[in-house]
Amino acid sequence: MRNVISLNDGWRFVHRSDCDPACMPADGTTVTLPHTWNAVDGHDGHDILINKAKDWSEGDLFGGNAEHYDRGAYWYYRQFETPCQPLADGRVYVEIPAAGMQATVYVNGQKAGYHEGGFSLFRFDVTDLCAPKDNLLAICVSNEYRTNIYPQHADFTFYGGLYRGVNLISVPEAHFDLMYYGGPGIVVIPMDEDGTAVFDLQSFPKGTDEHHTVFYEIRDAQGTEVASATRPASSPDVALPVADVKRWSPTDPYLYTVRACLLRRNEVVDEVRVRTGFRTFKCDSARGFILNGRPTPLRGVCRHQDRLYQGYALRHEDHVEDARLIKKLGANAIRLAHYQHAQDFYDACDELGFVVWAEIPFISIMNEDPAAHENCVSQMKELIIQNMNHPSICFWGLSNEVLLAGKLSDTLIQ
């Protein structure tokens, strides 16, 4: 079975760039994740280095004077034990829910992978890099300016660090995919088929043979099974109708639990679960936002993910408190500016009942570097694939304020 191990404690943070990933340094500070090195100076303003790259000044764009905060490449180190595998040929993954703004991961001095983008989850298969027992995990995290990584410029701090923690995931050889853009390995799509509520279920098992099957079940909020099915692992998709479905809405955020089990000869080898809801929505030029067939005026706020002297390094309870405060205001909608937020906050939006606009940090400046375009596409794929099961999310934002720096030949608006 899958085993998820938190690696949030016992890290050594080294505030310099010239480190050896194969050796635990003697210097450094002991930290617990989530962590950012900009928890204090990140509230002072914005690094003018970004503007110098384009010969713009901070005052030109936002009417203020730029202050400097620490933008560099620094190191995190931690030892870990290779987890025991319940079945032969299991795999071990390092999971990083976010690293601002780019990260290179090493295990025992060998590079496991590199990720660009400071707000999305990513994983690397480190099985072949692990020693039989004791290992050294080293992560170089950078919030330095890169022409190819969004955001290029904005009126908020680009905090550096491992600000959402780190996990180790151990799975058997046959498991639900962990490497497709950081997704959960299962997609749940609610559909209204001529008045019948249907959950379209797609899962992505890998490493399977003809003896593997996928078992699905849907349970309501009281834990009662309302639908189930079994499919061969080679063709796992299925559409399950649910009778007397309860629809999700801001006034009644009703959630179902969908469980997918990967079995080999009736023995469960891996399992994933998602909480989701059934709702339909559309936008009408005359009637506005229509949720479950009813006009639903949206009254909301925008939300950033930082706090004073914490920066981006928020705890689970911080995210939940933010959502509850917004609910207390009387809002029923949230625009999550300007980037992918934590799963904790999307979960809170599902549970408390907010209509959510989720977006990527394509903001303020459009860079003509072709690699920047590819990064924009990659961040959009990660946002959608990692979060499409959340019933609260009704809108995916492609960009915002991209003309603040002036019109470019590639922009749609001329």
GROMACS .gro file of C-alpha atoms in nm:
model
  414
    1MET     CA    1   0.000   0.000   0.000
    2ARG     CA    2   0.096   0.363  -0.047
    3ASN     CA    3   0.283   0.524   0.242
    4VAL     CA    4   0.314   0.903   0.268
    5ILE     CA    5   0.584   1.020   0.510
    6SER     CA    6   0.617   1.384   0.616
    7LEU     CA    7   0.973   1.517   0.605
    8ASN     CA    8   0.895   1.858   0.754
    9ASP     CA    9   1.119   1.845   1.060
   10GLY     CA   10   1.496   1.830   1.105
   11TRP     CA   11   1.613   2.034   0.804
   12ARG     CA   12   1.937   2.227   0.783
   13PHE     CA   13   1.904   2.552   0.591
   14VAL     CA   14   2.228   2.691   0.449
   15HIS     CA   15   2.211   3.055   0.346
   16ARG     CA   16   2.473   3.039   0.071
   17SER     CA   17   2.485   2.905  -0.281
   18ASP     CA   18   2.824   2.724  -0.294
   19CYS     CA   19   2.718   2.395  -0.135
   20ASP     CA   20   2.793   2.031  -0.214
   21PRO     CA   21   2.475   1.822  -0.255
   22ALA     CA   22   2.666   1.507  -0.159
   23CYS     CA   23   2.774   1.628   0.186
   24MET     CA   24   2.585   1.765   0.485
   25PRO     CA   25   2.745   2.105   0.554
   26ALA     CA   26   2.879   2.193   0.895
   27ASP     CA   27   2.718   2.537   0.896
   28GLY     CA   28   2.354   2.631   0.862
   29THR     CA   29   2.041   2.670   1.071
   30THR     CA   30   1.800   2.400   1.186
   31VAL     CA   31   1.451   2.475   1.049
   32THR     CA   32   1.111   2.312   1.034
   33LEU     CA   33   0.908   2.330   0.716
   34PRO     CA   34   0.720   2.521   0.590
   35HIS     CA   35   1.001   2.777   0.564
   36THR     CA   36   1.093   3.089   0.367
   37TRP     CA   37   1.403   3.305   0.399
   38ASN     CA   38   1.193   3.613   0.316
   39ALA     CA   39   0.960   3.597   0.616
   40VAL     CA   40   1.079   3.942   0.731
   41ASP     CA   41   1.247   4.122   0.441
   42GLY     CA   42   0.979   4.001   0.201
   43HIS     CA   43   0.745   4.265   0.337
   44ASP     CA   44   0.975   4.555   0.251
   45GLY     CA   45   0.900   4.585  -0.123
   46HIS     CA   46   1.016   4.446  -0.453
   47ASP     CA   47   1.356   4.381  -0.603
   48ILE     CA   48   1.440   4.642  -0.862
   49LEU     CA   49   1.658   4.385  -1.039
   50ILE     CA   50   1.354   4.268  -1.233
   51ASN     CA   51   1.292   4.615  -1.367
   52LYS     CA   52   1.658   4.670  -1.457
   53ALA     CA   53   1.636   4.368  -1.684
   54LYS     CA   54   1.377   4.558  -1.891
   55ASP     CA   55   1.501   4.913  -1.824
   56TRP     CA   56   1.183   4.998  -1.635
   57SER     CA   57   1.161   5.154  -1.293
   58GLU     CA   58   0.930   5.052  -1.013
   59GLY     CA   59   0.776   5.398  -1.017
   60ASP     CA   60   0.688   5.362  -1.385
   61LEU     CA   61   0.465   5.065  -1.312
   62PHE     CA   62   0.333   5.107  -0.961
   63GLY     CA   63   0.414   5.459  -0.850
   64GLY     CA   64   0.648   5.357  -0.568
   65ASN     CA   65   1.014   5.314  -0.484
   66ALA     CA   66   1.160   4.965  -0.493
   67GLU     CA   67   1.319   4.805  -0.189
   68HIS     CA   68   1.546   4.500  -0.201
   69TYR     CA   69   1.469   4.160  -0.054
   70ASP     CA   70   1.684   3.851  -0.059
   71ARG     CA   71   1.668   3.678  -0.397
   72GLY     CA   72   1.922   3.399  -0.419
   73ALA     CA   73   1.985   3.025  -0.447
   74TYR     CA   74   2.013   2.853  -0.109
   75TRP     CA   75   2.018   2.496   0.022
   76TYR     CA   76   1.810   2.265   0.238
   77TYR     CA   77   1.949   1.935   0.369
   78ARG     CA   78   1.787   1.643   0.548
   79GLN     CA   79   1.869   1.278   0.610
   80PHE     CA   80   1.604   1.012   0.559
   81GLU     CA   81   1.571   0.636   0.569
   82THR     CA   82   1.459   0.442   0.263
   83PRO     CA   83   1.106   0.327   0.345
   84CYS     CA   84   1.034  -0.044   0.357
   85GLN     CA   85   0.848  -0.176   0.054
   86PRO     CA   86   0.551  -0.408   0.113
   87LEU     CA   87   0.590  -0.556  -0.235
   88ALA     CA   88   0.891  -0.620  -0.456
   89ASP     CA   89   1.002  -0.353  -0.706
   90GLY     CA   90   0.834  -0.065  -0.522
   91ARG     CA   91   0.908   0.298  -0.600
   92VAL     CA   92   1.005   0.594  -0.383
   93TYR     CA   93   0.916   0.954  -0.472
   94VAL     CA   94   1.009   1.289  -0.324
   95GLU     CA   95   0.703   1.517  -0.327
   96ILE     CA   96   0.738   1.895  -0.296
   97PRO     CA   97   0.403   2.080  -0.281
   98ALA     CA   98   0.578   2.406  -0.378
   99ALA     CA   99   0.927   2.559  -0.389
  100GLY     CA  100   0.973   2.926  -0.464
  101MET     CA  101   1.057   2.981  -0.743
  102GLN     CA  102   1.267   2.698  -0.887
  103ALA     CA  103   1.431   2.394  -0.730
  104THR     CA  104   1.691   2.124  -0.801
  105VAL     CA  105   1.662   1.803  -0.598
  106TYR     CA  106   1.951   1.568  -0.515
  107VAL     CA  107   1.962   1.235  -0.334
  108ASN     CA  108   2.303   1.118  -0.214
  109GLY     CA  109   2.470   1.375  -0.435
  110GLN     CA  110   2.293   1.264  -0.754
  111LYS     CA  111   2.046   1.490  -0.932
  112ALA     CA  112   1.688   1.367  -0.917
  113GLY     CA  113   1.533   1.654  -1.112
  114TYR     CA  114   1.473   2.025  -1.163
  115HIS     CA  115   1.143   2.215  -1.150
  116GLU     CA  116   1.052   2.566  -1.263
  117GLY     CA  117   0.757   2.751  -1.114
  118GLY     CA  118   0.705   2.850  -0.754
  119PHE     CA  119   0.345   2.750  -0.679
  120SER     CA  120   0.269   2.398  -0.801
  121LEU     CA  121   0.336   2.051  -0.667
  122PHE     CA  122   0.604   1.833  -0.826
  123ARG     CA  123   0.755   1.491  -0.763
  124PHE     CA  124   1.066   1.299  -0.861
  125ASP     CA  125   1.121   0.923  -0.864
  126VAL     CA  126   1.431   0.872  -0.647
  127THR     CA  127   1.415   0.493  -0.617
  128ASP     CA  128   1.737   0.425  -0.801
  129LEU     CA  129   1.923   0.699  -0.613
  130CYS     CA  130   1.844   0.566  -0.265
  131ALA     CA  131   2.088   0.366  -0.055
  132PRO     CA  132   1.964   0.052   0.124
  133LYS     CA  133   1.892   0.256   0.438
  134ASP     CA  134   2.035   0.603   0.511
  135ASN     CA  135   2.018   0.884   0.254
  136LEU     CA  136   2.091   1.254   0.217
  137LEU     CA  137   1.828   1.474   0.053
  138ALA     CA  138   1.959   1.811  -0.069
  139ILE     CA  139   1.739   2.073  -0.237
  140CYS     CA  140   1.872   2.392  -0.393
  141VAL     CA  141   1.588   2.646  -0.401
  142SER     CA  142   1.611   2.978  -0.583
  143ASN     CA  143   1.390   3.284  -0.613
  144GLU     CA  144   1.636   3.456  -0.847
  145TYR     CA  145   1.505   3.632  -1.156
  146ARG     CA  146   1.476   3.413  -1.466
  147THR     CA  147   1.357   3.540  -1.804
  148ASN     CA  148   1.171   3.215  -1.865
  149ILE     CA  149   0.977   3.174  -1.540
  150TYR     CA  150   0.655   3.353  -1.445
  151PRO     CA  151   0.583   3.572  -1.262
  152GLN     CA  152   0.823   3.817  -1.423
  153HIS     CA  153   0.709   4.115  -1.221
  154ALA     CA  154   0.421   4.190  -0.988
  155ASP     CA  155   0.315   4.396  -0.688
  156PHE     CA  156   0.385   4.112  -0.444
  157THR     CA  157   0.693   3.939  -0.305
  158PHE     CA  158   0.838   3.629  -0.473
  159TYR     CA  159   0.922   3.443  -0.153
  160GLY     CA  160   1.197   3.182  -0.167
  161GLY     CA  161   1.194   2.853   0.019
  162LEU     CA  162   1.026   2.519   0.081
  163TYR     CA  163   0.712   2.691   0.201
  164ARG     CA  164   0.464   2.400   0.178
  165GLY     CA  165   0.677   2.119   0.319
  166VAL     CA  166   0.820   1.799   0.170
  167ASN     CA  167   0.690   1.441   0.164
  168LEU     CA  168   0.833   1.101   0.083
  169ILE     CA  169   0.592   0.864  -0.096
  170SER     CA  170   0.645   0.489  -0.112
  171VAL     CA  171   0.431   0.282  -0.351
  172PRO     CA  172   0.436  -0.067  -0.500
  173GLU     CA  173   0.549  -0.111  -0.859
  174ALA     CA  174   0.182  -0.107  -0.964
  175HIS     CA  175   0.030   0.221  -0.849
  176PHE     CA  176  -0.173   0.521  -0.957
  177ASP     CA  177   0.047   0.759  -1.154
  178LEU     CA  178   0.239   1.014  -0.952
  179MET     CA  179   0.436   1.182  -1.230
  180TYR     CA  180   0.177   1.331  -1.465
  181TYR     CA  181   0.211   1.705  -1.388
  182GLY     CA  182   0.188   1.631  -1.016
  183GLY     CA  183  -0.172   1.512  -1.042
  184PRO     CA  184  -0.349   1.284  -0.790
  185GLY     CA  185  -0.383   0.992  -1.034
  186ILE     CA  186  -0.762   1.021  -1.058
  187VAL     CA  187  -1.003   1.262  -1.228
  188VAL     CA  188  -1.367   1.302  -1.125
  189ILE     CA  189  -1.592   1.491  -1.367
  190PRO     CA  190  -1.954   1.558  -1.260
  191MET     CA  191  -2.197   1.557  -1.552
  192ASP     CA  192  -2.570   1.613  -1.585
  193GLU     CA  193  -2.701   1.371  -1.848
  194ASP     CA  194  -3.062   1.460  -1.916
  195GLY     CA  195  -3.131   1.516  -1.549
  196THR     CA  196  -2.930   1.218  -1.425
  197ALA     CA  197  -2.625   1.290  -1.210
  198VAL     CA  198  -2.321   1.102  -1.337
  199PHE     CA  199  -1.965   1.098  -1.204
  200ASP     CA  200  -1.724   1.030  -1.488
  201LEU     CA  201  -1.422   0.860  -1.327
  202GLN     CA  202  -1.079   0.836  -1.487
  203SER     CA  203  -0.775   0.686  -1.315
  204PHE     CA  204  -0.420   0.630  -1.430
  205PRO     CA  205  -0.271   0.304  -1.305
  206LYS     CA  206   0.082   0.214  -1.415
  207GLY     CA  207   0.305  -0.090  -1.375
  208THR     CA  208   0.003  -0.321  -1.401
  209ASP     CA  209  -0.059  -0.655  -1.573
  210GLU     CA  210  -0.366  -0.856  -1.671
  211HIS     CA  211  -0.430  -0.949  -1.307
  212HIS     CA  212  -0.488  -0.590  -1.194
  213THR     CA  213  -0.830  -0.425  -1.163
  214VAL     CA  214  -0.954  -0.089  -1.041
  215PHE     CA  215  -1.240  -0.075  -0.791
  216TYR     CA  216  -1.430   0.251  -0.747
  217GLU     CA  217  -1.677   0.352  -0.483
  218ILE     CA  218  -1.861   0.676  -0.414
  219ARG     CA  219  -1.978   0.753  -0.060
  220ASP     CA  220  -2.201   1.038   0.051
  221ALA     CA  221  -2.127   1.277   0.337
  222GLN     CA  222  -2.266   1.026   0.589
  223GLY     CA  223  -2.032   0.752   0.463
  224THR     CA  224  -2.300   0.550   0.282
  225GLU     CA  225  -2.198   0.392  -0.047
  226VAL     CA  226  -2.409   0.531  -0.331
  227ALA     CA  227  -2.230   0.379  -0.633
  228SER     CA  228  -1.947   0.139  -0.716
  229ALA     CA  229  -1.786  -0.041  -1.008
  230THR     CA  230  -1.487  -0.255  -1.102
  231ARG     CA  231  -1.286  -0.212  -1.421
  232PRO     CA  232  -0.976  -0.379  -1.569
  233ALA     CA  233  -0.663  -0.173  -1.505
  234SER     CA  234  -0.595  -0.166  -1.878
  235SER     CA  235  -0.927   0.017  -1.935
  236PRO     CA  236  -1.013   0.182  -1.603
  237ASP     CA  237  -1.253   0.464  -1.698
  238VAL     CA  238  -1.617   0.441  -1.596
  239ALA     CA  239  -1.927   0.662  -1.560
  240LEU     CA  240  -2.127   0.607  -1.242
  241PRO     CA  241  -2.481   0.745  -1.198
  242VAL     CA  242  -2.580   0.860  -0.849
  243ALA     CA  243  -2.949   0.864  -0.761
  244ASP     CA  244  -3.096   1.153  -0.561
  245VAL     CA  245  -2.770   1.343  -0.580
  246LYS     CA  246  -2.716   1.638  -0.347
  247ARG     CA  247  -2.572   1.933  -0.533
  248TRP     CA  248  -2.279   2.138  -0.410
  249SER     CA  249  -2.337   2.512  -0.363
  250PRO     CA  250  -2.212   2.798  -0.143
  251THR     CA  251  -2.521   2.761   0.076
  252ASP     CA  252  -2.492   2.380   0.095
  253PRO     CA  253  -2.136   2.266   0.012
  254TYR     CA  254  -2.218   1.897   0.003
  255LEU     CA  255  -1.922   1.668  -0.063
  256TYR     CA  256  -1.891   1.309  -0.178
  257THR     CA  257  -1.583   1.089  -0.131
  258VAL     CA  258  -1.456   0.897  -0.432
  259ARG     CA  259  -1.217   0.610  -0.367
  260ALA     CA  260  -1.018   0.422  -0.630
  261CYS     CA  261  -0.841   0.101  -0.531
  262LEU     CA  262  -0.587  -0.078  -0.748
  263LEU     CA  263  -0.614  -0.451  -0.687
  264ARG     CA  264  -0.414  -0.752  -0.794
  265ARG     CA  265  -0.617  -1.071  -0.759
  266ASN     CA  266  -0.845  -0.893  -0.510
  267GLU     CA  267  -0.557  -0.764  -0.294
  268VAL     CA  268  -0.539  -0.384  -0.265
  269VAL     CA  269  -0.194  -0.259  -0.369
  270ASP     CA  270  -0.264   0.115  -0.397
  271GLU     CA  271  -0.545   0.357  -0.318
  272VAL     CA  272  -0.634   0.721  -0.382
  273ARG     CA  273  -0.925   0.927  -0.249
  274VAL     CA  274  -1.073   1.262  -0.342
  275ARG     CA  275  -1.355   1.466  -0.193
  276THR     CA  276  -1.565   1.627  -0.460
  277GLY     CA  277  -1.907   1.766  -0.527
  278PHE     CA  278  -2.173   1.758  -0.796
  279ARG     CA  279  -2.267   2.092  -0.950
  280THR     CA  280  -2.344   2.246  -1.288
  281PHE     CA  281  -2.268   2.603  -1.383
  282LYS     CA  282  -2.263   2.843  -1.674
  283CYS     CA  283  -2.233   3.215  -1.742
  284ASP     CA  284  -2.518   3.397  -1.913
  285SER     CA  285  -2.486   3.752  -2.049
  286ALA     CA  286  -2.834   3.839  -1.930
  287ARG     CA  287  -2.874   3.632  -1.614
  288GLY     CA  288  -2.516   3.626  -1.482
  289PHE     CA  289  -2.361   3.323  -1.314
  290ILE     CA  290  -2.595   3.023  -1.312
  291LEU     CA  291  -2.520   2.753  -1.052
  292ASN     CA  292  -2.729   2.435  -1.055
  293GLY     CA  293  -2.980   2.610  -1.280
  294ARG     CA  294  -3.025   2.914  -1.053
  295PRO     CA  295  -2.889   3.268  -1.096
  296THR     CA  296  -2.627   3.310  -0.824
  297PRO     CA  297  -2.478   3.659  -0.781
  298LEU     CA  298  -2.109   3.632  -0.689
  299ARG     CA  299  -1.982   3.854  -0.409
  300GLY     CA  300  -1.623   3.793  -0.329
  301VAL     CA  301  -1.268   3.897  -0.256
  302CYS     CA  302  -0.916   3.830  -0.381
  303ARG     CA  303  -0.677   3.636  -0.158
  304HIS     CA  304  -0.297   3.614  -0.139
  305GLN     CA  305  -0.128   3.334   0.053
  306ASP     CA  306   0.115   3.531   0.276
  307ARG     CA  307   0.105   3.661   0.632
  308LEU     CA  308   0.313   3.912   0.825
  309TYR     CA  309   0.647   3.761   0.930
  310GLN     CA  310   0.546   3.423   0.785
  311GLY     CA  311   0.553   3.505   0.416
  312TYR     CA  312   0.428   3.206   0.219
  313ALA     CA  313   0.516   2.962   0.499
  314LEU     CA  314   0.159   2.908   0.617
  315ARG     CA  315   0.035   2.619   0.825
  316HIS     CA  316  -0.285   2.422   0.764
  317GLU     CA  317  -0.468   2.621   1.031
  318ASP     CA  318  -0.362   2.951   0.869
  319HIS     CA  319  -0.527   2.855   0.541
  320VAL     CA  320  -0.844   2.742   0.716
  321GLU     CA  321  -0.858   3.061   0.923
  322ASP     CA  322  -0.827   3.275   0.609
  323ALA     CA  323  -1.118   3.090   0.449
  324ARG     CA  324  -1.334   3.124   0.760
  325LEU     CA  325  -1.263   3.497   0.785
  326ILE     CA  326  -1.369   3.542   0.423
  327LYS     CA  327  -1.685   3.342   0.490
  328LYS     CA  328  -1.755   3.562   0.791
  329LEU     CA  329  -1.747   3.866   0.561
  330GLY     CA  330  -2.045   3.720   0.375
  331ALA     CA  331  -1.854   3.638   0.056
  332ASN     CA  332  -1.946   3.343  -0.163
  333ALA     CA  333  -1.664   3.375  -0.418
  334ILE     CA  334  -1.283   3.410  -0.411
  335ARG     CA  335  -1.031   3.497  -0.678
  336LEU     CA  336  -0.707   3.325  -0.578
  337ALA     CA  337  -0.454   3.583  -0.689
  338HIS     CA  338  -0.215   3.545  -0.864
  339TYR     CA  339  -0.096   3.185  -0.865
  340GLN     CA  340  -0.175   2.831  -0.762
  341HIS     CA  341  -0.261   2.815  -0.392
  342ALA     CA  342  -0.217   2.533  -0.140
  343GLN     CA  343  -0.438   2.225  -0.142
  344ASP     CA  344  -0.536   2.315   0.215
  345PHE     CA  345  -0.703   2.631   0.090
  346TYR     CA  346  -0.879   2.468  -0.206
  347ASP     CA  347  -1.009   2.203   0.037
  348ALA     CA  348  -1.139   2.477   0.267
  349CYS     CA  349  -1.316   2.642  -0.027
  350ASP     CA  350  -1.483   2.309  -0.111
  351GLU     CA  351  -1.592   2.259   0.249
  352LEU     CA  352  -1.710   2.613   0.327
  353GLY     CA  353  -1.869   2.685  -0.010
  354PHE     CA  354  -1.688   2.937  -0.229
  355VAL     CA  355  -1.699   2.973  -0.607
  356VAL     CA  356  -1.331   3.000  -0.695
  357TRP     CA  357  -1.134   3.161  -0.975
  358ALA     CA  358  -0.792   2.985  -0.990
  359GLU     CA  359  -0.511   3.127  -1.200
  360ILE     CA  360  -0.141   3.116  -1.288
  361PRO     CA  361   0.114   3.398  -1.234
  362PHE     CA  362   0.110   3.528  -1.591
  363ILE     CA  363   0.086   3.885  -1.470
  364SER     CA  364   0.205   4.242  -1.543
  365ILE     CA  365   0.480   4.161  -1.792
  366MET     CA  366   0.473   3.933  -2.094
  367ASN     CA  367   0.825   3.810  -2.171
  368GLU     CA  368   0.906   3.743  -2.536
  369ASP     CA  369   1.142   3.457  -2.445
  370PRO     CA  370   0.988   3.141  -2.608
  371ALA     CA  371   1.086   2.947  -2.297
  372ALA     CA  372   0.864   3.180  -2.093
  373HIS     CA  373   0.568   3.078  -2.308
  374GLU     CA  374   0.644   2.711  -2.242
  375ASN     CA  375   0.666   2.781  -1.869
  376CYS     CA  376   0.326   2.951  -1.885
  377VAL     CA  377   0.176   2.644  -2.054
  378SER     CA  378   0.341   2.409  -1.802
  379GLN     CA  379   0.211   2.605  -1.503
  380MET     CA  380  -0.139   2.606  -1.652
  381LYS     CA  381  -0.130   2.228  -1.699
  382GLU     CA  382  -0.010   2.178  -1.342
  383LEU     CA  383  -0.281   2.405  -1.205
  384ILE     CA  384  -0.563   2.225  -1.384
  385ILE     CA  385  -0.442   1.866  -1.352
  386GLN     CA  386  -0.365   1.903  -0.982
  387ASN     CA  387  -0.691   2.079  -0.894
  388MET     CA  388  -0.967   1.981  -1.134
  389ASN     CA  389  -1.143   1.761  -0.876
  390HIS     CA  390  -1.229   2.059  -0.656
  391PRO     CA  391  -1.599   2.150  -0.696
  392SER     CA  392  -1.529   2.504  -0.575
  393ILE     CA  393  -1.318   2.587  -0.882
  394CYS     CA  394  -1.538   2.711  -1.166
  395PHE     CA  395  -1.293   2.933  -1.354
  396TRP     CA  396  -0.933   2.891  -1.474
  397GLY     CA  397  -0.751   3.222  -1.519
  398LEU     CA  398  -0.498   3.247  -1.802
  399SER     CA  399  -0.355   3.593  -1.732
  400ASN     CA  400  -0.416   3.930  -1.576
  401GLU     CA  401  -0.281   4.284  -1.600
  402VAL     CA  402  -0.043   4.179  -1.881
  403LEU     CA  403  -0.056   4.525  -2.039
  404LEU     CA  404   0.077   4.714  -1.736
  405ALA     CA  405   0.420   4.725  -1.897
  406GLY     CA  406   0.281   4.832  -2.233
  407LYS     CA  407   0.150   4.655  -2.539
  408LEU     CA  408   0.368   4.399  -2.712
  409SER     CA  409   0.331   4.264  -3.063
  410ASP     CA  410   0.229   3.920  -2.931
  411THR     CA  411  -0.057   4.038  -2.710
  412LEU     CA  412  -0.411   3.984  -2.830
  413ILE     CA  413  -0.515   4.341  -2.749
  414GLN     CA  414  -0.356   4.598  -2.982
   0.00000   0.00000   0.00000
